[in-house]
Coordinates of C-alpha atoms in Angstrom, one line a residue:
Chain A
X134 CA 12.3 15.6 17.8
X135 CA 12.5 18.9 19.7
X136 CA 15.5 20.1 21.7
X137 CA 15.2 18.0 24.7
X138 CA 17.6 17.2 27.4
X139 CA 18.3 13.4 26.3
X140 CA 20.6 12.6 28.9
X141 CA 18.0 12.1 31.5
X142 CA 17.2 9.0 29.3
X143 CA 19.0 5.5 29.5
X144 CA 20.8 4.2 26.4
X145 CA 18.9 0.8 27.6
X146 CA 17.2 -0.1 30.6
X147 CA 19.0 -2.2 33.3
X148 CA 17.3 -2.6 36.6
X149 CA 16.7 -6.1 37.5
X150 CA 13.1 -6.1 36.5
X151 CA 13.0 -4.3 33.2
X152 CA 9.6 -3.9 31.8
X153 CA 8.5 -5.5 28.3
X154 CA 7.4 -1.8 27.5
X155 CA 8.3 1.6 29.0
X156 CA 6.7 5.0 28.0
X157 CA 9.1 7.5 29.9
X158 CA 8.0 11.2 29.2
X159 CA 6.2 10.3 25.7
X160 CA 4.6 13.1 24.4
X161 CA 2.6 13.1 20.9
X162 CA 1.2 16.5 19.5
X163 CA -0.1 17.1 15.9
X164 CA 1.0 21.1 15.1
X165 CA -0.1 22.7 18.9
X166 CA -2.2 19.4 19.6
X167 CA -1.4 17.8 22.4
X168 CA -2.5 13.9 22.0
X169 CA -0.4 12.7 24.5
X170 CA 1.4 14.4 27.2
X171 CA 4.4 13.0 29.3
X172 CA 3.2 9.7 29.2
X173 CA 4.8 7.2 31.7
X174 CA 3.6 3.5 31.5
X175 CA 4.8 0.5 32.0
X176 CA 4.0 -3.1 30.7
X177 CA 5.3 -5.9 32.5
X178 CA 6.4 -8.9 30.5
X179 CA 2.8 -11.2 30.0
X180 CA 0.7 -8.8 31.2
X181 CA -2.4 -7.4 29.6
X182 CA -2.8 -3.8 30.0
X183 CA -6.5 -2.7 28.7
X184 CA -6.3 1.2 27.7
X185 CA -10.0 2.6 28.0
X186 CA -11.1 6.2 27.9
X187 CA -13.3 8.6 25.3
X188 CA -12.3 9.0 21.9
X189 CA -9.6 11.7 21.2
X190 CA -8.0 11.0 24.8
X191 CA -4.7 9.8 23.0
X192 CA -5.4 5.7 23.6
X193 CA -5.4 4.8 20.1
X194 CA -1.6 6.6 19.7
X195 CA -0.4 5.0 22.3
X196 CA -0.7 2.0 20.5
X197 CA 0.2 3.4 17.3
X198 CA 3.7 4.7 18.5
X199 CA 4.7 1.5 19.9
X200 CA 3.8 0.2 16.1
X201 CA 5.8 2.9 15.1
X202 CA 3.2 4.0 12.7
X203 CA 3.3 7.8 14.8
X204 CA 6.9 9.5 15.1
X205 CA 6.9 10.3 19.2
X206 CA 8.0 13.9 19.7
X207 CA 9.5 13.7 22.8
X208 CA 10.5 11.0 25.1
X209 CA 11.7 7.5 24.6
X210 CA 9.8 4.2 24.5
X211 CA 11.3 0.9 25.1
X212 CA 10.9 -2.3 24.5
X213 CA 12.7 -5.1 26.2
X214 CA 15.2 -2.4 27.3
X215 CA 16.0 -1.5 24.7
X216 CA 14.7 2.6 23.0
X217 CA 12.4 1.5 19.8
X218 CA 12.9 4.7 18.0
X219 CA 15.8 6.0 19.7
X220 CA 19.7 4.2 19.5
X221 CA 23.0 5.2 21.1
X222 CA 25.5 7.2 18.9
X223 CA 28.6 8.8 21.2
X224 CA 26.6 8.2 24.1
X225 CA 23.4 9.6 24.1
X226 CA 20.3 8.6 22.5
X227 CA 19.6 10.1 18.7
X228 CA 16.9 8.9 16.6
X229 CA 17.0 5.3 15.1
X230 CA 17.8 4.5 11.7
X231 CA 15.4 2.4 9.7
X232 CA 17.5 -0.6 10.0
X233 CA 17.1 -0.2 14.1
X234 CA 13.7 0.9 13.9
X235 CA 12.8 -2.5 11.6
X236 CA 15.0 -4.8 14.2
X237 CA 12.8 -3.4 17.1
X238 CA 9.7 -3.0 15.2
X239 CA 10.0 -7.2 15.0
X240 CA 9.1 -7.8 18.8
X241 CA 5.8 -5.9 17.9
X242 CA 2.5 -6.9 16.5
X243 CA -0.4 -5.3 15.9
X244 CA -4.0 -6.4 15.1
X245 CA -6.3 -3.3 13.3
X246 CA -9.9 -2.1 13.9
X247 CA -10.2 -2.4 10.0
X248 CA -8.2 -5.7 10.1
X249 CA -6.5 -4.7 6.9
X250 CA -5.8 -8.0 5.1
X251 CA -3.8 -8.3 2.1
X252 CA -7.4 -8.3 -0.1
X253 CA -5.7 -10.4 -3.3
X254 CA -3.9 -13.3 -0.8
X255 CA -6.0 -16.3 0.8
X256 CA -5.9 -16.6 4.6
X257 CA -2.8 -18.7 4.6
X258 CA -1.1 -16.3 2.1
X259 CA -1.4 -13.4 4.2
X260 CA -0.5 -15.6 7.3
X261 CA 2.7 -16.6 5.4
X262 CA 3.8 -14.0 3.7
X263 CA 6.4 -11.8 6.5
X264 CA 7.6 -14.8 8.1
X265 CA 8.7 -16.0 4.3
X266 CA 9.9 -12.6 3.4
X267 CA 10.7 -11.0 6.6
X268 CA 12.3 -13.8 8.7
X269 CA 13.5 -15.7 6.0
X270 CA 11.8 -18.9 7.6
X271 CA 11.7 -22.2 4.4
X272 CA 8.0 -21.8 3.2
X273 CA 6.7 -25.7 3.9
X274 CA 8.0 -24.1 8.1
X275 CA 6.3 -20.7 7.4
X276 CA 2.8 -22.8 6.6
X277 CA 2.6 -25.2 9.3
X278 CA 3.5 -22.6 11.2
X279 CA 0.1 -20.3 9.9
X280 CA -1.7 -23.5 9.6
X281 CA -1.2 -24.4 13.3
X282 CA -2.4 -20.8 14.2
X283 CA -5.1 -20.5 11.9
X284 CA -6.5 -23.7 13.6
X285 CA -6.1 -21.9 17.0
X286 CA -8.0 -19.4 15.6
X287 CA -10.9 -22.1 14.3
X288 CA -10.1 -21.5 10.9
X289 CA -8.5 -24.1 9.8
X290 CA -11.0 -25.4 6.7
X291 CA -10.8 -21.5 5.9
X292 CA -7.0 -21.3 4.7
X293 CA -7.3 -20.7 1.2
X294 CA -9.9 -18.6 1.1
X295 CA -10.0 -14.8 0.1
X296 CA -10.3 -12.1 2.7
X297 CA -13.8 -11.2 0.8
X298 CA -15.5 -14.5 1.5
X299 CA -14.9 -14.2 5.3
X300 CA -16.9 -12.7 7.9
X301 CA -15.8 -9.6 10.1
X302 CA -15.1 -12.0 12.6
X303 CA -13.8 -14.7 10.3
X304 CA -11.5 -11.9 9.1
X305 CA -10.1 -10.3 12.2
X306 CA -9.1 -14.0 13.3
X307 CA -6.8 -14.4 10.5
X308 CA -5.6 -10.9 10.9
X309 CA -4.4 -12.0 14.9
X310 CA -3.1 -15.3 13.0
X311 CA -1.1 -13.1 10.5
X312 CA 0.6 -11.6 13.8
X313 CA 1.2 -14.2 15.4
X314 CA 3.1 -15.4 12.8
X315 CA 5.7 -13.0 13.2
X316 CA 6.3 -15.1 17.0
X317 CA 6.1 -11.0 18.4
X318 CA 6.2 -10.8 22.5
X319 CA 3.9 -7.8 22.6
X320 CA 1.0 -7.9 20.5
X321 CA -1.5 -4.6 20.3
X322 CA -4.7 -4.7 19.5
X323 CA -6.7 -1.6 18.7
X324 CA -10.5 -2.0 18.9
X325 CA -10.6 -4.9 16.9
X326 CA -13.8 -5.8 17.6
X327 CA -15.2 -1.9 16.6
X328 CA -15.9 -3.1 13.6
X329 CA -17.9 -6.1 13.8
X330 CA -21.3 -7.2 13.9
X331 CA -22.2 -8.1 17.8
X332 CA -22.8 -11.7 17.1
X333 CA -19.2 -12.2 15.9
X334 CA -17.5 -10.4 18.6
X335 CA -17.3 -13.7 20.3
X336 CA -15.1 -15.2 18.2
X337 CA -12.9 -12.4 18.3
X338 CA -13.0 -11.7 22.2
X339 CA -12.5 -15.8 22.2
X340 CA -9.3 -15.9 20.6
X341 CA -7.8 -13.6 22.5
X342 CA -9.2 -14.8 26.0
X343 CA -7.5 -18.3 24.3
X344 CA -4.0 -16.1 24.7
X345 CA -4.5 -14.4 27.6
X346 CA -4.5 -18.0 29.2
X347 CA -2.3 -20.0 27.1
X348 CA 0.9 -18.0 26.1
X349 CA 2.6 -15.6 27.8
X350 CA 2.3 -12.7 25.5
X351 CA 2.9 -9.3 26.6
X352 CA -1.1 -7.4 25.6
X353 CA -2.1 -4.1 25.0
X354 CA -5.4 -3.6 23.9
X355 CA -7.9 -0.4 22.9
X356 CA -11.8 -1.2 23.6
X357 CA -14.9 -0.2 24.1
X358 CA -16.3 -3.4 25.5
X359 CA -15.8 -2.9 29.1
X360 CA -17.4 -6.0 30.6
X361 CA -14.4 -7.5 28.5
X362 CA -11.7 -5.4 29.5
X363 CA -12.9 -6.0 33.4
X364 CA -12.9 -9.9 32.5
X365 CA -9.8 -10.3 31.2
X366 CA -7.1 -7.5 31.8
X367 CA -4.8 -7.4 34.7
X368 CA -4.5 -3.4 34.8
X369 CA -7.3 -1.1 33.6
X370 CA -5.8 2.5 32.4
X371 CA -8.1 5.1 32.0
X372 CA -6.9 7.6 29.6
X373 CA -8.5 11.4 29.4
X374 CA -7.1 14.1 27.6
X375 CA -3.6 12.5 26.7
X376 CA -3.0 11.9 30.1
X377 CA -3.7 8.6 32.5
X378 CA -6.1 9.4 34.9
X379 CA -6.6 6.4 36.8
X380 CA -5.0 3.2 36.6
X381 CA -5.2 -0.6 38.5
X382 CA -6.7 -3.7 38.4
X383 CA -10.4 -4.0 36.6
X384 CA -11.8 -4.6 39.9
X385 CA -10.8 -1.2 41.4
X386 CA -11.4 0.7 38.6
X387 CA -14.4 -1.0 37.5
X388 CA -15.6 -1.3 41.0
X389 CA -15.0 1.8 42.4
X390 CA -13.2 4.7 40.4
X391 CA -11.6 7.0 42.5
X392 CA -11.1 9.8 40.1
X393 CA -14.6 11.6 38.8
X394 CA -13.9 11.3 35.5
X395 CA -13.7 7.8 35.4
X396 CA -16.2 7.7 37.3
X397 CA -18.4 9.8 34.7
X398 CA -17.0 8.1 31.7
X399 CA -17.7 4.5 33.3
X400 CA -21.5 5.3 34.5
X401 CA -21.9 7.0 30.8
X402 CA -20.3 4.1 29.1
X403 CA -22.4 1.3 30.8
X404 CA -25.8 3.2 30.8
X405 CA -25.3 3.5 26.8
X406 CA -24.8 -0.7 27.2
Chain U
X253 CA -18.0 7.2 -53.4
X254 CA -18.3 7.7 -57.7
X255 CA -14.6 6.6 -58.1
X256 CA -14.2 4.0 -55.4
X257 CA -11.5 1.2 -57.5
X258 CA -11.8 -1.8 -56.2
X259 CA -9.3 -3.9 -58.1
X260 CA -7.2 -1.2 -57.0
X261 CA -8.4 -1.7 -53.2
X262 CA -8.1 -5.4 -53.4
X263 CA -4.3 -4.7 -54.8
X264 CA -3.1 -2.8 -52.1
X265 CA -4.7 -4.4 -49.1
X266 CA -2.0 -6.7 -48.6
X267 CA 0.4 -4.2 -48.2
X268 CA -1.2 -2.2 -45.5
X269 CA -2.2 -5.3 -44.1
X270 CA 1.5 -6.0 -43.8
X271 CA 2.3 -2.5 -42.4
X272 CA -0.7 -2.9 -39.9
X273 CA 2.0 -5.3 -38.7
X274 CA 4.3 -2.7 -38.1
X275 CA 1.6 0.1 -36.1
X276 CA 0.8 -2.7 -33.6
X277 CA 4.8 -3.5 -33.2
X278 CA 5.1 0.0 -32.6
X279 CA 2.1 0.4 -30.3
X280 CA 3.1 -2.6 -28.6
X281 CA 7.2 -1.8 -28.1
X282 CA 5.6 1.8 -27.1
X283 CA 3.2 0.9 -24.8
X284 CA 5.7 -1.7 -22.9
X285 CA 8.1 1.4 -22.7
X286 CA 5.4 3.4 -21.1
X287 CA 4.4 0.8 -19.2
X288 CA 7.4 0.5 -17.4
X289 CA 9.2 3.8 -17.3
X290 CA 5.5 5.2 -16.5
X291 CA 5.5 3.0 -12.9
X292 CA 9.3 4.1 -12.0
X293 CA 7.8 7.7 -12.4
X294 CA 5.5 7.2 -10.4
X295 CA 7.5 5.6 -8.0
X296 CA 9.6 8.0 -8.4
X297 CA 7.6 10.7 -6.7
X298 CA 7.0 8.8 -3.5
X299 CA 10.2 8.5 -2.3
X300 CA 11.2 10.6 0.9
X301 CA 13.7 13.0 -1.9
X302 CA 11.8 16.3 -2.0
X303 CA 14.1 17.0 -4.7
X304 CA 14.1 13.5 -6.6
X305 CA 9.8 13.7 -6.4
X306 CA 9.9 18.0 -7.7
X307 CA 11.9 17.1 -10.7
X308 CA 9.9 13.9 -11.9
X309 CA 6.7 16.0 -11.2
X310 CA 7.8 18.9 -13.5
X311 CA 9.3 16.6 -16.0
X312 CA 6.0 15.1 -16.4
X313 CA 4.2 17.7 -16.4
X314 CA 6.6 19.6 -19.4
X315 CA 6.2 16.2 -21.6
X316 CA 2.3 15.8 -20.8
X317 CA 1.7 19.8 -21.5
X318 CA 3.9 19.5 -25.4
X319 CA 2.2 17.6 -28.3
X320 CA 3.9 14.3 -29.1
X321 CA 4.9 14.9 -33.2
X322 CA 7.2 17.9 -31.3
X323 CA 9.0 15.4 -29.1
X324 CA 9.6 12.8 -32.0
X325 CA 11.3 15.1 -34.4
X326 CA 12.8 16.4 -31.2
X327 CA 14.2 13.4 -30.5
X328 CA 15.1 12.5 -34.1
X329 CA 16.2 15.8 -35.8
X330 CA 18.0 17.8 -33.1
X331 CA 19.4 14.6 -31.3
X332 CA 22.0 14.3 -33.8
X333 CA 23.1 17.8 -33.2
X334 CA 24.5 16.7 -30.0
X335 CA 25.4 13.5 -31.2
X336 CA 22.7 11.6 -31.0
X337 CA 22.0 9.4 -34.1
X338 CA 19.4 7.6 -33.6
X339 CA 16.8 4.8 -36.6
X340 CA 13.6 6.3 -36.7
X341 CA 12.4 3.3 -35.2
X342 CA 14.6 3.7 -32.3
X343 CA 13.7 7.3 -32.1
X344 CA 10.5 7.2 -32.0
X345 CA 9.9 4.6 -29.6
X346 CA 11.8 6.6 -27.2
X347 CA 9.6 9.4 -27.9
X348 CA 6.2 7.5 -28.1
X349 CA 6.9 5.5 -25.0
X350 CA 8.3 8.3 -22.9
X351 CA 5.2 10.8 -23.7
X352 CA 2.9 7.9 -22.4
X353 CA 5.1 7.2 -19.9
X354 CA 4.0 10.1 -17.9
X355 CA 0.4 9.8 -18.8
X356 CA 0.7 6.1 -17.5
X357 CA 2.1 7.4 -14.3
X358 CA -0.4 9.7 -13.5
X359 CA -2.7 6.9 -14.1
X360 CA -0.8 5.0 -11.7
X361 CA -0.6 7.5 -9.0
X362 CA -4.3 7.5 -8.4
X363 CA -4.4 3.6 -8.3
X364 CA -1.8 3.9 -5.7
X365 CA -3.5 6.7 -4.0
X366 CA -6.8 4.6 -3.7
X367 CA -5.1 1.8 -1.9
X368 CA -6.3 2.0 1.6
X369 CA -4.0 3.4 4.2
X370 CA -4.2 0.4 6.5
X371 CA -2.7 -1.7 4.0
X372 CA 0.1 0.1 4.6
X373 CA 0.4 0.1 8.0
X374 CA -0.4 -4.0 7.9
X375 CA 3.0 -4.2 6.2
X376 CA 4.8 -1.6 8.7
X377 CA 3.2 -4.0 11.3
X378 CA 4.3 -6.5 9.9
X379 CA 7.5 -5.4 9.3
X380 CA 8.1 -6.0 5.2
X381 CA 10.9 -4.3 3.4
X382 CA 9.2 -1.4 1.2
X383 CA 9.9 -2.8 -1.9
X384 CA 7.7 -6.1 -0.6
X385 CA 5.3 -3.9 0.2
X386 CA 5.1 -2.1 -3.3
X387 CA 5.0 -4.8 -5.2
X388 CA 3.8 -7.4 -3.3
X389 CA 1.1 -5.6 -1.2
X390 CA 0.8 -2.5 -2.9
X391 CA 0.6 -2.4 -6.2
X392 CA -1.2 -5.5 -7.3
X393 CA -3.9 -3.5 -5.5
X394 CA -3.4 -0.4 -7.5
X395 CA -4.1 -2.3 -10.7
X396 CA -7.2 -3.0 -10.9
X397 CA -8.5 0.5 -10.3
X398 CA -5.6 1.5 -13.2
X399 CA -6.7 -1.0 -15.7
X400 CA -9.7 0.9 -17.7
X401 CA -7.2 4.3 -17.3
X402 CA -4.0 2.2 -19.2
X403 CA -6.8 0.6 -21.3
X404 CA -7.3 3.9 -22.8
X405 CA -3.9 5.2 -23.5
X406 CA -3.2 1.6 -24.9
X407 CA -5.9 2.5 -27.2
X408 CA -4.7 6.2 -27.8
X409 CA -1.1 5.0 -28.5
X410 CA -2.0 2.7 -31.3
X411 CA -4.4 6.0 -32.4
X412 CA -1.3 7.9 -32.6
X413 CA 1.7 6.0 -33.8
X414 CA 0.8 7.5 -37.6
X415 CA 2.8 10.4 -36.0
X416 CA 5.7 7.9 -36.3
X417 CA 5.7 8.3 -40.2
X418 CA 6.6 12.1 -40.2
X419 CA 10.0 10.5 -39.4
X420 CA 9.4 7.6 -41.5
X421 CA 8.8 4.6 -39.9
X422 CA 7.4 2.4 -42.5
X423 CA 3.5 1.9 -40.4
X424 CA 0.2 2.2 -41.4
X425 CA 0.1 6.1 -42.2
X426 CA 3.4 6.0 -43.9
X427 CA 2.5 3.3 -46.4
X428 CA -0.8 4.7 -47.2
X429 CA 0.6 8.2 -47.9
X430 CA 3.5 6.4 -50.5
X431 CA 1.0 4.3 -52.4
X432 CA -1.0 7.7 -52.8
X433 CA 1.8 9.5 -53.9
X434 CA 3.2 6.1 -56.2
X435 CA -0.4 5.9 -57.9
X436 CA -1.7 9.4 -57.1
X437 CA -5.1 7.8 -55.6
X438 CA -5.3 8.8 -52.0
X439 CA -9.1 7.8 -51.8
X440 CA -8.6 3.9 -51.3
X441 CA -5.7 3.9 -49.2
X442 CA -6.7 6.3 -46.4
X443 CA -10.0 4.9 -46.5
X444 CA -8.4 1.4 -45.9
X445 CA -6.2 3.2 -43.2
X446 CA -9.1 4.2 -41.2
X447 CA -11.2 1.3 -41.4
X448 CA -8.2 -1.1 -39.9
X449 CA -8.1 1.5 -37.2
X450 CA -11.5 1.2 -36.3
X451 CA -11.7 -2.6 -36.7
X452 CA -8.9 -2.5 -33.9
X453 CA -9.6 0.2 -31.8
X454 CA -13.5 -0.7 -31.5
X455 CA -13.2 -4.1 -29.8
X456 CA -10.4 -2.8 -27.4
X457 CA -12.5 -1.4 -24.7
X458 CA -14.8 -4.5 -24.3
X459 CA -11.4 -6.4 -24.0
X460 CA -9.7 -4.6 -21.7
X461 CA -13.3 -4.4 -19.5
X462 CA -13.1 -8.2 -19.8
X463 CA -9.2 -8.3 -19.1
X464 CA -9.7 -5.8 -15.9
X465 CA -12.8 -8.2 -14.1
X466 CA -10.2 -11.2 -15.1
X467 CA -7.5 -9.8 -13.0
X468 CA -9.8 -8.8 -10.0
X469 CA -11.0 -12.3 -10.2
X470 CA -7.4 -13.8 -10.5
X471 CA -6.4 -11.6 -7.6
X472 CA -9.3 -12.9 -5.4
X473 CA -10.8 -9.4 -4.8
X474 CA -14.6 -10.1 -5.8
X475 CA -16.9 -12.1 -3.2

């Protein structure tokens, strides 16, 4: 945290409409770096927000600082009005404590590229295993709660299996099971279908179609699949060198780009397929 | 082999068969020590204290870089000069365990290192406390990948509790060495000393190769 003017920040936001997520002024550098500079976004509660752009433009972190896995060095994020890694001491925001940064950190799920199961637990296991130990939920609640969601997730004659007798696609579905689990309102996912074999994308792309329509989750999702992103997101950002160069609905963006660079990223993107 | 005895061999087997008894005790009380104390060491330099992680790090390091037989009579002789009185027993189990202690932990610090960083950031996600995610995500993880490494030192501990008897614990060596100087015949005895080594020592490794593709089993991490 550098030497920044934190006044200009709210302790919590109050308007009338307060977003599910604000980035106000974020910026991200590694050493002189830049990843992200003076980010402003906003996600409105339910919406999905699809982050596109080439690879070292700063999407990935964004999702990674809501997750808290990156520090943020300047800048506050909220979530549900209320600053994730920041909290009020003699009124002005300092940096959270753990114990603040774990209460916020609970509205939050995340779904990986990698997946990253818990390799020695069955499905079910991993599905269980923070709302047992992190919530506190009675186990016998904690599994038909991961039974229930693993069946969303067509899974349900998979439960006790091991992460290493799934499929990619098999996998990443108990992985968006696991966070569910957790009952977060935004849930990030970060190219989670990178890492799969095409034929199994499907499922993946399926499930999450499944919540887009049925819940009113609050999305943010990292992809390279742009015919998906256009399906199913209701704002497009187009990230480029830590910045947002273009944002707005998939039709506009996908339809017709104002900005060049989109424009040259998009026409590169769909020529390579 | 011209004066090989074996009425005498056959006579003293049963004692060294008995003290046998005592070198797997010791191996066994030493290893659990190490076992243990070796994990919070290497816990112990992952915490976010520069300080708490500098001193463990040197203090392995010092007890890894001095031969064992110094820190038992260490332990045993000069304790008492501060007040320390300890059995030899008690001694050097402190002594044994601790010096594989901080082999074990360096053993353990590369399991832990090979667990994949996402793992950890699935538990950040997913909000556990840190010490679910040690040993509930974590290091069941890091054991497999430790397993042929404490296999070993389980091995080299048994190899070396004889330095035990130069403060008179009553194992193997110690036996062997006081029916050769009862009956002045040193032949049988040490003979007999290194055979029930061997017969130990050589099946170990298959075990613990056995014991390790149990546990990945167990833990569900083979296909």
């Amino acid at each position: 945290m550098t030497d920044q003017d934190m006044s200009k920040y709210p302790l919590r936001l109050a308007d009338d409409k307060v977003p599910m997520v604000r980035f106000m002024n974020v910026t991200k550098r590694y050493g002189d770096l830049v990843v992200l500079d003076s980010l402003d976004l906003d996600v409105d509660e339910g919406e999905m927000v699809t982050v596109i752009g080439p690879s070292g433009s700063g999407k990935t972190t964004v999702l990674r600082m809501l997750m808290t896995l990156e520090t943020i060095n300047g800048g506050v994020i909220y979530v549900d009005g209320e600053p994730l890694t920041h909290m009020e001491k003699g009124g002005r925001l300092v940096p959270a404590d753990r114990r603040h940064i774990r209460r916020m950190r609970a509205n939050i799920g995340m779904c990986f590229q990698h997946f990253n199961l818990f390799p020695h637990m069955t499905a079910l296991e991993n599905c269980m295993e923070a709302p047992v130990h992190v919530l506190g939920l009675p186990k016998a609640e904690a599994r038909d709660r991961s039974i229930e969601l693993l069946g969303m997730v067509g899974l349900e004659d998979k439960v006790d299996q091991h992460p290493a007798r799934l499929s990619g696609g098999q996998q990443q579905r108990v992985a968006i099971a696991r966070a569910l689990a957790m009952r977060p309102k935004v849930m990030l996912f970060d190219e989670v279908t990178s890492a799969l074999d095409p034929e199994v994308i499907g499922e993946v792309t399926n499930v999450i179609r499944k919540l887009v329509d049925q819940h009113n989750l609050t999305m943010l999702m990292v992809t390279h699949q742009m015919g998906f992103a256009k399906e199913i997101s209701d704002r497009v950002c187009f990230f480029y060198d830590g910045k947002i160069e273009e944002q707005g609905p998939p039709s506009e963006i996908f339809g017709s780009p104002q900005k060049e660079r989109t424009q040259q990223f998009l026409s590169a993107v769909l020529e390579a397929g | 082999m011209f004066d090989w005895r074996w009425d005498f061999t056959l006579n003293i087997l049963p004692r060294l068969i008995e003290a046998t008894g005592n070198t797997l005790l010791a191996a066994g009380i030493g290893y659990a020590i190490a076992v243990v104390i070796g994990l919070a060491l290497a816990l112990a330099q992952r915490t976010p204290f520069r300080a708490l992680t500098l001193a463990v790090r040197e203090a392995v390091e010092f007890i890894r870089s001095t031969p064992l037989i110094l820190q038992i009579f260490f332990v045993f002789y000069v304790g008492p000069q501060f007040g320390i009185r300890l059995s030899p027993w008690v001694a050097g189990m402190i002594a044994i365990g601790l010096h594989y202690a901080s082999y074990l932990s360096e053993v353990y610090r590369g399991g832990l290192d090979s667990v994949p960083r996402g793992q950890w950031e699935a538990c950040a996600a997913l909000n556990l406390s840190p010490a679910r995610t040690y040993f509930r995500v974590i290091i069941p993880q890091a054991l497999p990948p430790s397993l042929a490494g404490m296999g070993n030192y389980l091995v080299g501990i048994f190899k070396d509790t004889p330095m035990l008897s130069v403060i008179g614990v009553a194992e193997l060596m110690h036996t062997a060495t006081a029916i050769g100087s009862e009956s002045y015949r040193y032949l049988e005895p040490y003979t007999l000393v290194g055979l029930i080594f061997l017969a130990i020592s050589l099946p170990s490794a298959a075990l613990i190769r056995a014991f390790e593709a149990w546990v990945r089993k167990k833990l569900g991490m083979t296909r």
